[in-house]
Coordinates of C-alpha atoms in Angstrom, one line a residue:
M1 CA -17.3 -20.6 15.2
S2 CA -14.0 -20.9 13.4
R3 CA -11.9 -17.8 12.4
A4 CA -12.5 -18.8 8.8
S5 CA -16.2 -18.7 9.1
L6 CA -16.0 -15.3 10.7
A7 CA -13.5 -13.8 8.3
L8 CA -15.3 -14.8 5.1
P9 CA -18.5 -12.9 5.9
L10 CA -16.5 -9.9 7.0
L11 CA -14.7 -9.7 3.6
L12 CA -17.9 -10.4 1.7
A13 CA -19.5 -7.5 3.6
A14 CA -16.7 -5.2 2.8
L15 CA -16.8 -6.2 -0.9
A16 CA -20.6 -5.6 -0.8
L17 CA -20.0 -2.1 0.4
L18 CA -17.6 -1.6 -2.5
A19 CA -20.1 -3.1 -5.0
S20 CA -22.8 -0.8 -3.8
S21 CA -20.8 2.2 -5.1
C22 CA -20.7 0.6 -8.5
S23 CA -24.5 0.3 -8.7
G24 CA -25.0 4.0 -7.9
A25 CA -25.7 3.9 -4.2
S26 CA -25.7 7.4 -2.7
G27 CA -24.4 8.7 0.6
S28 CA -21.6 10.7 2.2
R29 CA -19.1 7.9 2.3
A30 CA -16.4 7.8 -0.5
T31 CA -17.0 5.2 -3.1
A32 CA -14.8 2.6 -4.9
T33 CA -14.3 2.3 -8.6
P34 CA -15.9 -0.7 -10.4
S35 CA -12.4 -2.0 -11.1
T36 CA -11.9 -2.8 -7.4
I37 CA -14.1 -5.7 -7.8
A38 CA -13.8 -6.3 -11.5
A39 CA -10.1 -6.9 -11.1
T40 CA -10.7 -9.9 -8.9
A41 CA -13.9 -11.2 -10.7
T42 CA -14.3 -14.7 -11.9
P43 CA -17.4 -16.3 -13.5
E44 CA -18.5 -17.4 -10.0
G45 CA -18.0 -13.9 -8.5
P46 CA -15.1 -12.0 -6.7
D47 CA -12.0 -14.2 -6.2
L48 CA -11.5 -13.7 -2.5
T49 CA -8.3 -15.8 -2.4
V50 CA -6.3 -12.9 -3.8
F51 CA -6.8 -11.0 -0.6
R52 CA -5.2 -13.4 1.8
N53 CA -1.9 -15.1 2.7
F54 CA 0.2 -11.9 2.3
I55 CA 3.1 -11.2 4.7
Y56 CA 4.2 -7.9 6.1
P57 CA 6.7 -6.0 3.9
I58 CA 8.9 -5.7 7.0
K59 CA 9.9 -8.9 8.7
G60 CA 8.4 -9.1 12.2
G61 CA 6.2 -6.1 11.4
C62 CA 2.5 -5.5 12.3
L63 CA -0.2 -3.1 11.4
P64 CA 0.2 0.4 13.0
Q65 CA -2.3 1.1 15.8
N66 CA -2.8 4.7 14.6
D67 CA -5.4 5.0 11.8
V68 CA -3.6 8.0 10.4
L69 CA -1.1 5.5 9.0
M70 CA -3.8 3.4 7.4
P71 CA -5.7 3.7 4.0
N72 CA -8.2 6.6 3.7
A73 CA -6.5 8.8 6.3
P74 CA -6.4 12.5 5.2
R75 CA -3.1 13.8 3.9
E76 CA -3.4 17.6 4.4
Y77 CA -0.1 18.5 2.8
R78 CA -1.4 17.4 -0.6
G79 CA -5.1 17.6 -0.1
G80 CA -5.8 13.9 -0.6
V81 CA -6.1 10.7 1.3
H82 CA -3.7 7.9 2.1
E83 CA -3.9 4.9 -0.2
G84 CA -1.8 2.4 1.7
V85 CA -0.2 1.5 5.1
D86 CA 2.8 3.3 6.5
F87 CA 5.2 1.2 8.5
Y88 CA 7.2 3.4 10.8
D89 CA 9.5 2.5 13.6
Y90 CA 7.5 4.3 16.2
D91 CA 4.2 2.4 15.7
N92 CA 5.2 -1.1 14.8
C93 CA 6.4 -4.4 16.1
A94 CA 9.7 -4.3 14.3
K95 CA 12.7 -1.9 14.3
I96 CA 12.4 0.2 11.1
T97 CA 15.2 2.5 10.2
K98 CA 16.9 3.7 7.0
G99 CA 18.2 0.6 5.1
T100 CA 15.9 -1.9 6.8
P101 CA 15.1 -4.6 4.2
I102 CA 11.7 -4.5 2.5
V103 CA 10.4 -7.9 1.4
A104 CA 7.8 -9.0 -1.2
A105 CA 4.5 -9.6 0.4
K106 CA 3.7 -12.4 -1.9
D107 CA 5.1 -14.3 -4.9
G108 CA 5.0 -12.2 -8.1
T109 CA 6.8 -10.4 -10.9
I110 CA 8.5 -7.1 -10.7
I111 CA 6.8 -4.5 -13.0
R112 CA 8.6 -1.4 -11.7
A113 CA 12.0 -0.9 -10.1
D114 CA 13.2 2.7 -9.9
H115 CA 17.0 2.1 -10.2
D116 CA 17.4 5.5 -12.0
Y117 CA 15.5 7.5 -9.4
H118 CA 16.8 11.0 -8.6
P119 CA 16.1 12.6 -5.2
L120 CA 13.2 15.0 -5.0
T121 CA 14.2 18.6 -5.8
Q122 CA 12.9 21.8 -4.4
A123 CA 11.7 22.8 -7.9
E124 CA 9.8 19.6 -8.3
L125 CA 8.2 20.1 -4.8
D126 CA 7.2 23.7 -5.7
A127 CA 5.7 22.6 -9.0
A128 CA 3.7 19.8 -7.2
D129 CA 2.5 22.3 -4.6
K130 CA 1.3 24.5 -7.5
R131 CA -0.5 21.6 -9.1
I132 CA -2.2 20.8 -5.7
T133 CA -3.3 24.4 -5.4
D134 CA -4.8 24.2 -8.9
G135 CA -6.9 21.2 -7.9
H136 CA -4.7 18.4 -9.2
A137 CA -3.8 16.8 -5.9
N138 CA -4.9 13.3 -7.0
D139 CA -3.3 13.3 -10.5
F140 CA -1.1 10.2 -11.0
D141 CA 2.1 12.2 -11.5
V142 CA 1.6 14.2 -8.4
L143 CA 0.9 11.1 -6.3
D144 CA 3.8 9.3 -7.9
L145 CA 6.2 12.1 -7.2
F146 CA 5.5 11.9 -3.5
R147 CA 6.0 8.1 -3.4
G148 CA 9.6 8.5 -4.3
R149 CA 11.7 5.5 -5.3
Q150 CA 9.4 2.6 -5.8
V151 CA 9.1 -1.1 -6.5
W152 CA 5.9 -2.7 -7.8
V153 CA 5.1 -6.4 -7.8
D154 CA 2.4 -7.9 -9.9
H155 CA 0.7 -10.9 -8.2
G156 CA -1.8 -11.7 -11.0
K157 CA -5.6 -11.3 -11.2
G158 CA -5.3 -7.5 -11.2
I159 CA -3.5 -7.3 -7.9
V160 CA -0.3 -5.2 -7.5
T161 CA 1.7 -4.2 -4.4
R162 CA 3.6 -1.0 -4.3
Y163 CA 6.6 -0.3 -2.0
A164 CA 7.4 3.4 -1.8
H165 CA 9.9 5.9 -0.3
T166 CA 12.7 3.3 -0.6
S167 CA 16.4 4.3 -0.3
D168 CA 17.8 1.6 -2.6
I169 CA 16.9 -1.4 -4.6
P170 CA 19.0 -4.6 -5.1
D171 CA 20.7 -4.9 -8.5
N172 CA 18.9 -8.2 -9.2
I173 CA 15.5 -6.6 -8.8
Q174 CA 14.6 -5.7 -12.4
V175 CA 11.4 -5.4 -14.4
G176 CA 10.4 -9.0 -15.3
T177 CA 12.2 -10.6 -12.4
K178 CA 10.2 -13.3 -10.6
V179 CA 10.3 -12.8 -6.8
A180 CA 9.3 -15.1 -4.0
Q181 CA 7.3 -14.1 -0.9
G182 CA 9.8 -12.8 1.7
E183 CA 12.5 -12.0 -0.8
V184 CA 14.3 -8.6 -0.3
I185 CA 13.2 -6.2 -3.0
A186 CA 14.2 -2.8 -1.5
F187 CA 15.4 -0.9 1.5
V188 CA 13.6 1.6 3.8
G189 CA 14.2 5.3 3.1
D190 CA 12.4 8.7 2.9
S191 CA 12.5 9.4 -0.8
G192 CA 9.7 11.5 -2.2
T193 CA 8.7 12.9 1.1
P194 CA 8.8 16.7 1.6
E195 CA 10.9 16.1 4.7
S196 CA 13.6 14.5 2.5
L197 CA 14.4 18.1 1.6
S198 CA 13.4 20.1 4.7
N199 CA 14.5 17.6 7.4
P200 CA 16.3 14.6 5.9
D201 CA 16.4 11.2 7.5
T202 CA 13.4 11.9 9.8
E203 CA 10.7 10.2 7.7
E204 CA 12.2 6.7 7.1
H205 CA 9.3 4.3 6.5
V206 CA 7.8 2.1 3.9
H207 CA 4.5 3.0 2.3
F208 CA 2.8 -0.3 1.2
E209 CA -0.1 -0.2 -1.2
L210 CA -2.3 -3.1 -2.4
R211 CA -3.9 -2.1 -5.7
A212 CA -6.9 -3.9 -7.1
G213 CA -7.3 -2.7 -10.7
D214 CA -7.4 1.1 -10.6
S215 CA -8.2 1.4 -6.9
F216 CA -6.7 0.4 -3.5
L217 CA -7.8 -2.2 -1.0
G218 CA -10.3 -0.6 1.4
R219 CA -11.0 2.5 -0.5
G220 CA -13.9 4.5 1.0
L221 CA -14.5 2.2 3.9
P222 CA -14.5 3.3 7.6
P223 CA -11.3 2.7 9.7
D224 CA -12.6 -0.4 11.5
E225 CA -13.5 -2.2 8.3
V226 CA -10.3 -1.2 6.6
R227 CA -8.3 -2.6 9.5
A228 CA -10.3 -5.8 9.5
L229 CA -9.5 -6.2 5.7
Y230 CA -5.8 -5.7 6.3
E231 CA -5.7 -8.0 9.3
R232 CA -7.2 -10.7 7.2
L233 CA -4.8 -10.0 4.4
F234 CA -1.8 -10.6 6.7
T235 CA -3.3 -13.6 8.6
P236 CA -1.9 -17.0 7.4
V237 CA -4.7 -19.3 6.1
S238 CA -3.5 -21.9 8.6
Q239 CA -4.4 -19.6 11.5
M240 CA -7.8 -18.7 9.9
N241 CA -8.7 -22.4 10.1
E242 CA -7.9 -22.7 13.8
R243 CA -10.7 -22.6 16.2

């Protein structure tokens, strides 16, 4: 059987799990929002092509082996879950340090570029900790604070990639700029991390999120299925068609 014939049922199964949450299925597993599928819907059903042919945000990179760096892993410091993939130097195929270039995972349009970002302050961190204690760990502004300096790229059909914790952004990367797959859009840093205050330059990495509508790819799925989704996402179509 070809890789393509194996990969398509896998993604369909994952999407079916997401869809079951929209129809009121019960169970202990976390569920996805309806927009996860609605964002990619066509009259014929979910548009599966939007979840393939991406490249890693670090040239020569690969998925980390440790599931704690993958989506849905718990984040104890803020009482929530991870919504993307963390690319660190210590669990990757590429050298990743402060200033390593971050590239667009696919062609798209810049919809956010934090050129005016200011470093996280202790007062902001203390206020965020208070919000978390009060039960607001997953509010947008709390999550956004911890992502630090960001670039977002809109790829159409409700799909957006986010690149977080960056140290700097090239001057030519502005809202409305069209970028090509592989184009440098930012540089690795540790902005937004608590360690940027307590232990600077020890948490350099890029946090990569793939958003589908109001949710993130793989939300609520177990680690093996999340990994399979992201492996497919970063596998070139030409390799999928090989036997």
